[in-house]
Amino acid sequence: MRTPNRVLLVEDEKNIARFIELELCHEDFDVVHHISGREGLKAAKDQNFDVVLLDVMLPELNGIEVCRRIRLFSQLPIILITARDAIVDRVAGLDAGADDYIVKPFAIEELLARIRSVLRRTNRLNDVITRLEFKDITIDTDAHLVEINNKALELTKTEYDLLVFLIQHKNHVVTRNLILENVWGYLVDIETNVVDVYIRHLRSKLPRESANYIETVRGVGYVMRQ
């Protein structure tokens, strides 16, 4: 008998939280629910979970800040639950380290699909080869460690996943849709520009004095040429 995936649900709206909890339990997830940001952050520190569902508007500590603080000690997959559909708010959540977001109101089928997607990505990344190299970049996928000229490079989980994917496909131009499908695990509205945002983040962390690591192929996508 398989062990249920553990979900940390941080949501202060009782009706929504109860609905999500009942549906996830029906799908054989083990759900732990907290109503405040501080309680959710403490649970993430003290217990083991497979994924976090994190509302943005929370008492005591908002979801964006909780996400940012979780990223200081864990790469646990985080899905933000938000009533805000503005691009700036979605980008703020992704910038804080969230893996995905879902906008209220949502169908439970969509939430379940997004949970399965982040869990698949987590498991799949554990199965890739253990060492990748590109120019002066080396990646130890077992240790989740990126180094440039033997100096560690600090990346968020999504930045790391994006860099791994690009290096795995070095010398091949990859489209935005292909990146979305393989790094985020699903196709989202391309107008969100989430791929372009994360490419900019990644470029900003690579040494500026070195060669151009990530090239833009206008109208197509991106490539890392050896």
C-alpha positions as a Python dict, from the first residue, in 0.01 Angstrom:
ca = {
    (1, 'M'): (0, 0, 0),
    (2, 'R'): (152, 334, -104),
    (3, 'T'): (208, 613, 144),
    (4, 'P'): (-24, 913, 81),
    (5, 'N'): (137, 1239, -30),
    (6, 'R'): (132, 1493, 254),
    (7, 'V'): (-14, 1835, 176),
    (8, 'L'): (29, 2145, 390),
    (9, 'L'): (-276, 2365, 331),
    (10, 'V'): (-249, 2723, 460),
    (11, 'E'): (-584, 2894, 403),
    (12, 'D'): (-785, 3117, 639),
    (13, 'E'): (-1120, 3103, 456),
    (14, 'K'): (-1298, 2819, 633),
    (15, 'N'): (-1534, 2716, 353),
    (16, 'I'): (-1259, 2706, 91),
    (17, 'A'): (-1022, 2523, 324),
    (18, 'R'): (-1286, 2263, 412),
    (19, 'F'): (-1372, 2211, 45),
    (20, 'I'): (-1007, 2160, -52),
    (21, 'E'): (-938, 1934, 245),
    (22, 'L'): (-1237, 1707, 175),
    (23, 'E'): (-1156, 1677, -195),
    (24, 'L'): (-787, 1605, -136),
    (25, 'C'): (-864, 1347, 132),
    (26, 'H'): (-1105, 1183, -113),
    (27, 'E'): (-810, 1159, -355),
    (28, 'D'): (-598, 989, -83),
    (29, 'F'): (-387, 1290, 14),
    (30, 'D'): (-293, 1343, 379),
    (31, 'V'): (-383, 1707, 454),
    (32, 'V'): (-261, 1927, 740),
    (33, 'H'): (-447, 2260, 762),
    (34, 'H'): (-339, 2589, 920),
    (35, 'I'): (-512, 2926, 903),
    (36, 'S'): (-230, 3177, 954),
    (37, 'G'): (97, 3246, 780),
    (38, 'R'): (303, 3201, 1094),
    (39, 'E'): (141, 2865, 1174),
    (40, 'G'): (198, 2746, 817),
    (41, 'L'): (562, 2855, 820),
    (42, 'K'): (623, 2674, 1150),
    (43, 'A'): (460, 2356, 1016),
    (44, 'A'): (677, 2369, 703),
    (45, 'K'): (986, 2393, 924),
    (46, 'D'): (887, 2126, 1175),
    (47, 'Q'): (719, 1860, 959),
    (48, 'N'): (772, 1676, 630),
    (49, 'F'): (539, 1753, 340),
    (50, 'D'): (531, 1676, -31),
    (51, 'V'): (362, 2001, -142),
    (52, 'V'): (234, 2327, 8),
    (53, 'L'): (-93, 2497, -92),
    (54, 'L'): (-50, 2854, 24),
    (55, 'D'): (-312, 3129, 17),
    (56, 'V'): (-171, 3475, -55),
    (57, 'M'): (-399, 3677, 175),
    (58, 'L'): (-329, 3534, 520),
    (59, 'P'): (-339, 3679, 873),
    (60, 'E'): (-13, 3754, 1059),
    (61, 'L'): (213, 3680, 760),
    (62, 'N'): (103, 3693, 396),
    (63, 'G'): (155, 3403, 161),
    (64, 'I'): (424, 3574, -48),
    (65, 'E'): (639, 3629, 261),
    (66, 'V'): (573, 3274, 386),
    (67, 'C'): (684, 3141, 47),
    (68, 'R'): (997, 3355, 54),
    (69, 'R'): (1088, 3233, 405),
    (70, 'I'): (1024, 2866, 319),
    (71, 'R'): (1267, 2904, 31),
    (72, 'L'): (1540, 2997, 280),
    (73, 'F'): (1543, 2640, 413),
    (74, 'S'): (1351, 2417, 170),
    (75, 'Q'): (1283, 2347, -199),
    (76, 'L'): (943, 2200, -110),
    (77, 'P'): (698, 2250, -402),
    (78, 'I'): (468, 2547, -336),
    (79, 'I'): (142, 2631, -514),
    (80, 'L'): (0, 2975, -436),
    (81, 'I'): (-377, 3017, -408),
    (82, 'T'): (-473, 3373, -497),
    (83, 'A'): (-776, 3587, -570),
    (84, 'R'): (-554, 3828, -757),
    (85, 'D'): (-531, 3767, -1130),
    (86, 'A'): (-300, 4058, -1218),
    (87, 'I'): (26, 3959, -1386),
    (88, 'V'): (227, 4164, -1135),
    (89, 'D'): (84, 3959, -845),
    (90, 'R'): (148, 3628, -1017),
    (91, 'V'): (504, 3729, -1101),
    (92, 'A'): (557, 3842, -739),
    (93, 'G'): (461, 3495, -622),
    (94, 'L'): (689, 3323, -871),
    (95, 'D'): (969, 3563, -777),
    (96, 'A'): (925, 3460, -413),
    (97, 'G'): (995, 3100, -514),
    (98, 'A'): (651, 2953, -582),
    (99, 'D'): (639, 2668, -833),
    (100, 'D'): (287, 2742, -951),
    (101, 'Y'): (-25, 2942, -871),
    (102, 'I'): (-399, 2897, -909),
    (103, 'V'): (-656, 3177, -914),
    (104, 'K'): (-984, 3167, -718),
    (105, 'P'): (-1243, 3052, -802),
    (106, 'F'): (-1104, 2727, -941),
    (107, 'A'): (-1228, 2379, -1018),
    (108, 'I'): (-1090, 2107, -792),
    (109, 'E'): (-985, 1914, -1104),
    (110, 'E'): (-750, 2198, -1199),
    (111, 'L'): (-598, 2209, -850),
    (112, 'L'): (-546, 1832, -853),
    (113, 'A'): (-380, 1855, -1196),
    (114, 'R'): (-141, 2123, -1071),
    (115, 'I'): (-55, 1921, -760),
    (116, 'R'): (16, 1612, -972),
    (117, 'S'): (226, 1826, -1204),
    (118, 'V'): (459, 1961, -934),
    (119, 'L'): (489, 1613, -780),
    (120, 'R'): (578, 1464, -1121),
    (121, 'R'): (841, 1731, -1177),
    (122, 'T'): (995, 1668, -836),
    (123, 'N'): (1015, 1294, -896),
    (124, 'R'): (1134, 1326, -1255),
    (125, 'L'): (1421, 1559, -1167),
    (126, 'N'): (1549, 1301, -920),
    (127, 'D'): (1595, 1056, -1207),
    (128, 'V'): (1821, 1260, -1435),
    (129, 'I'): (2194, 1202, -1472),
    (130, 'T'): (2391, 1315, -1170),
    (131, 'R'): (2636, 1557, -1334),
    (132, 'L'): (2586, 1815, -1606),
    (133, 'E'): (2848, 2046, -1757),
    (134, 'F'): (2829, 2353, -1980),
    (135, 'K'): (3133, 2576, -2033),
    (136, 'D'): (3237, 2675, -1677),
    (137, 'I'): (2905, 2561, -1523),
    (138, 'T'): (2880, 2226, -1344),
    (139, 'I'): (2563, 2085, -1188),
    (140, 'D'): (2553, 1801, -937),
    (141, 'T'): (2189, 1695, -957),
    (142, 'D'): (2219, 1459, -661),
    (143, 'A'): (2334, 1743, -437),
    (144, 'H'): (2118, 2001, -618),
    (145, 'L'): (2437, 2211, -647),
    (146, 'V'): (2530, 2455, -924),
    (147, 'E'): (2886, 2587, -950),
    (148, 'I'): (3057, 2833, -1182),
    (149, 'N'): (3436, 2812, -1175),
    (150, 'N'): (3403, 2608, -853),
    (151, 'K'): (3195, 2878, -681),
    (152, 'A'): (2842, 2792, -570),
    (153, 'L'): (2557, 2968, -750),
    (154, 'E'): (2242, 3031, -546),
    (155, 'L'): (1926, 2962, -747),
    (156, 'T'): (1559, 2918, -665),
    (157, 'K'): (1406, 2580, -744),
    (158, 'T'): (1247, 2702, -1066),
    (159, 'E'): (1567, 2879, -1179),
    (160, 'Y'): (1757, 2556, -1110),
    (161, 'D'): (1505, 2344, -1303),
    (162, 'L'): (1518, 2588, -1595),
    (163, 'L'): (1899, 2585, -1608),
    (164, 'V'): (1907, 2202, -1594),
    (165, 'F'): (1656, 2178, -1879),
    (166, 'L'): (1846, 2426, -2098),
    (167, 'I'): (2179, 2249, -2041),
    (168, 'Q'): (2022, 1909, -2106),
    (169, 'H'): (1916, 2051, -2445),
    (170, 'K'): (2231, 2253, -2516),
    (171, 'N'): (2287, 2345, -2881),
    (172, 'H'): (1915, 2293, -2948),
    (173, 'V'): (1672, 2583, -2963),
    (174, 'V'): (1383, 2515, -2723),
    (175, 'T'): (1051, 2695, -2756),
    (176, 'R'): (873, 2870, -2472),
    (177, 'N'): (595, 2612, -2483),
    (178, 'L'): (846, 2328, -2454),
    (179, 'I'): (1008, 2500, -2155),
    (180, 'L'): (668, 2553, -1991),
    (181, 'E'): (570, 2190, -2040),
    (182, 'N'): (897, 2048, -1906),
    (183, 'V'): (994, 2296, -1633),
    (184, 'W'): (651, 2402, -1508),
    (185, 'G'): (484, 2077, -1614),
    (186, 'Y'): (192, 2227, -1802),
    (187, 'L'): (105, 2485, -2066),
    (188, 'V'): (-5, 2820, -1925),
    (189, 'D'): (-118, 3137, -2099),
    (190, 'I'): (196, 3250, -2276),
    (191, 'E'): (96, 3615, -2217),
    (192, 'T'): (206, 3577, -1857),
    (193, 'N'): (566, 3585, -1991),
    (194, 'V'): (670, 3358, -1707),
    (195, 'V'): (945, 3197, -1917),
    (196, 'D'): (1090, 3534, -2014),
    (197, 'V'): (1079, 3650, -1651),
    (198, 'Y'): (1274, 3349, -1531),
    (199, 'I'): (1525, 3369, -1817),
    (200, 'R'): (1597, 3728, -1704),
    (201, 'H'): (1637, 3612, -1344),
    (202, 'L'): (1875, 3335, -1450),
    (203, 'R'): (2080, 3566, -1670),
    (204, 'S'): (2112, 3817, -1386),
    (205, 'K'): (2273, 3551, -1165),
    (206, 'L'): (2524, 3432, -1424),
    (207, 'P'): (2857, 3621, -1444),
    (208, 'R'): (2818, 3922, -1671),
    (209, 'E'): (3184, 3925, -1768),
    (210, 'S'): (3156, 3575, -1918),
    (211, 'A'): (3019, 3477, -2256),
    (212, 'N'): (2645, 3499, -2323),
    (213, 'Y'): (2522, 3172, -2169),
    (214, 'I'): (2160, 3192, -2282),
    (215, 'E'): (2084, 3318, -2631),
    (216, 'T'): (1745, 3446, -2742),
    (217, 'V'): (1620, 3320, -3077),
    (218, 'R'): (1359, 3579, -3165),
    (219, 'G'): (1014, 3442, -3230),
    (220, 'V'): (1121, 3090, -3131),
    (221, 'G'): (1276, 3049, -2785),
    (222, 'Y'): (1615, 3007, -2620),
    (223, 'V'): (1936, 2809, -2661),
    (224, 'M'): (2261, 2750, -2472),
    (225, 'R'): (2531, 2694, -2733),
    (226, 'Q'): (2846, 2503, -2635),
}
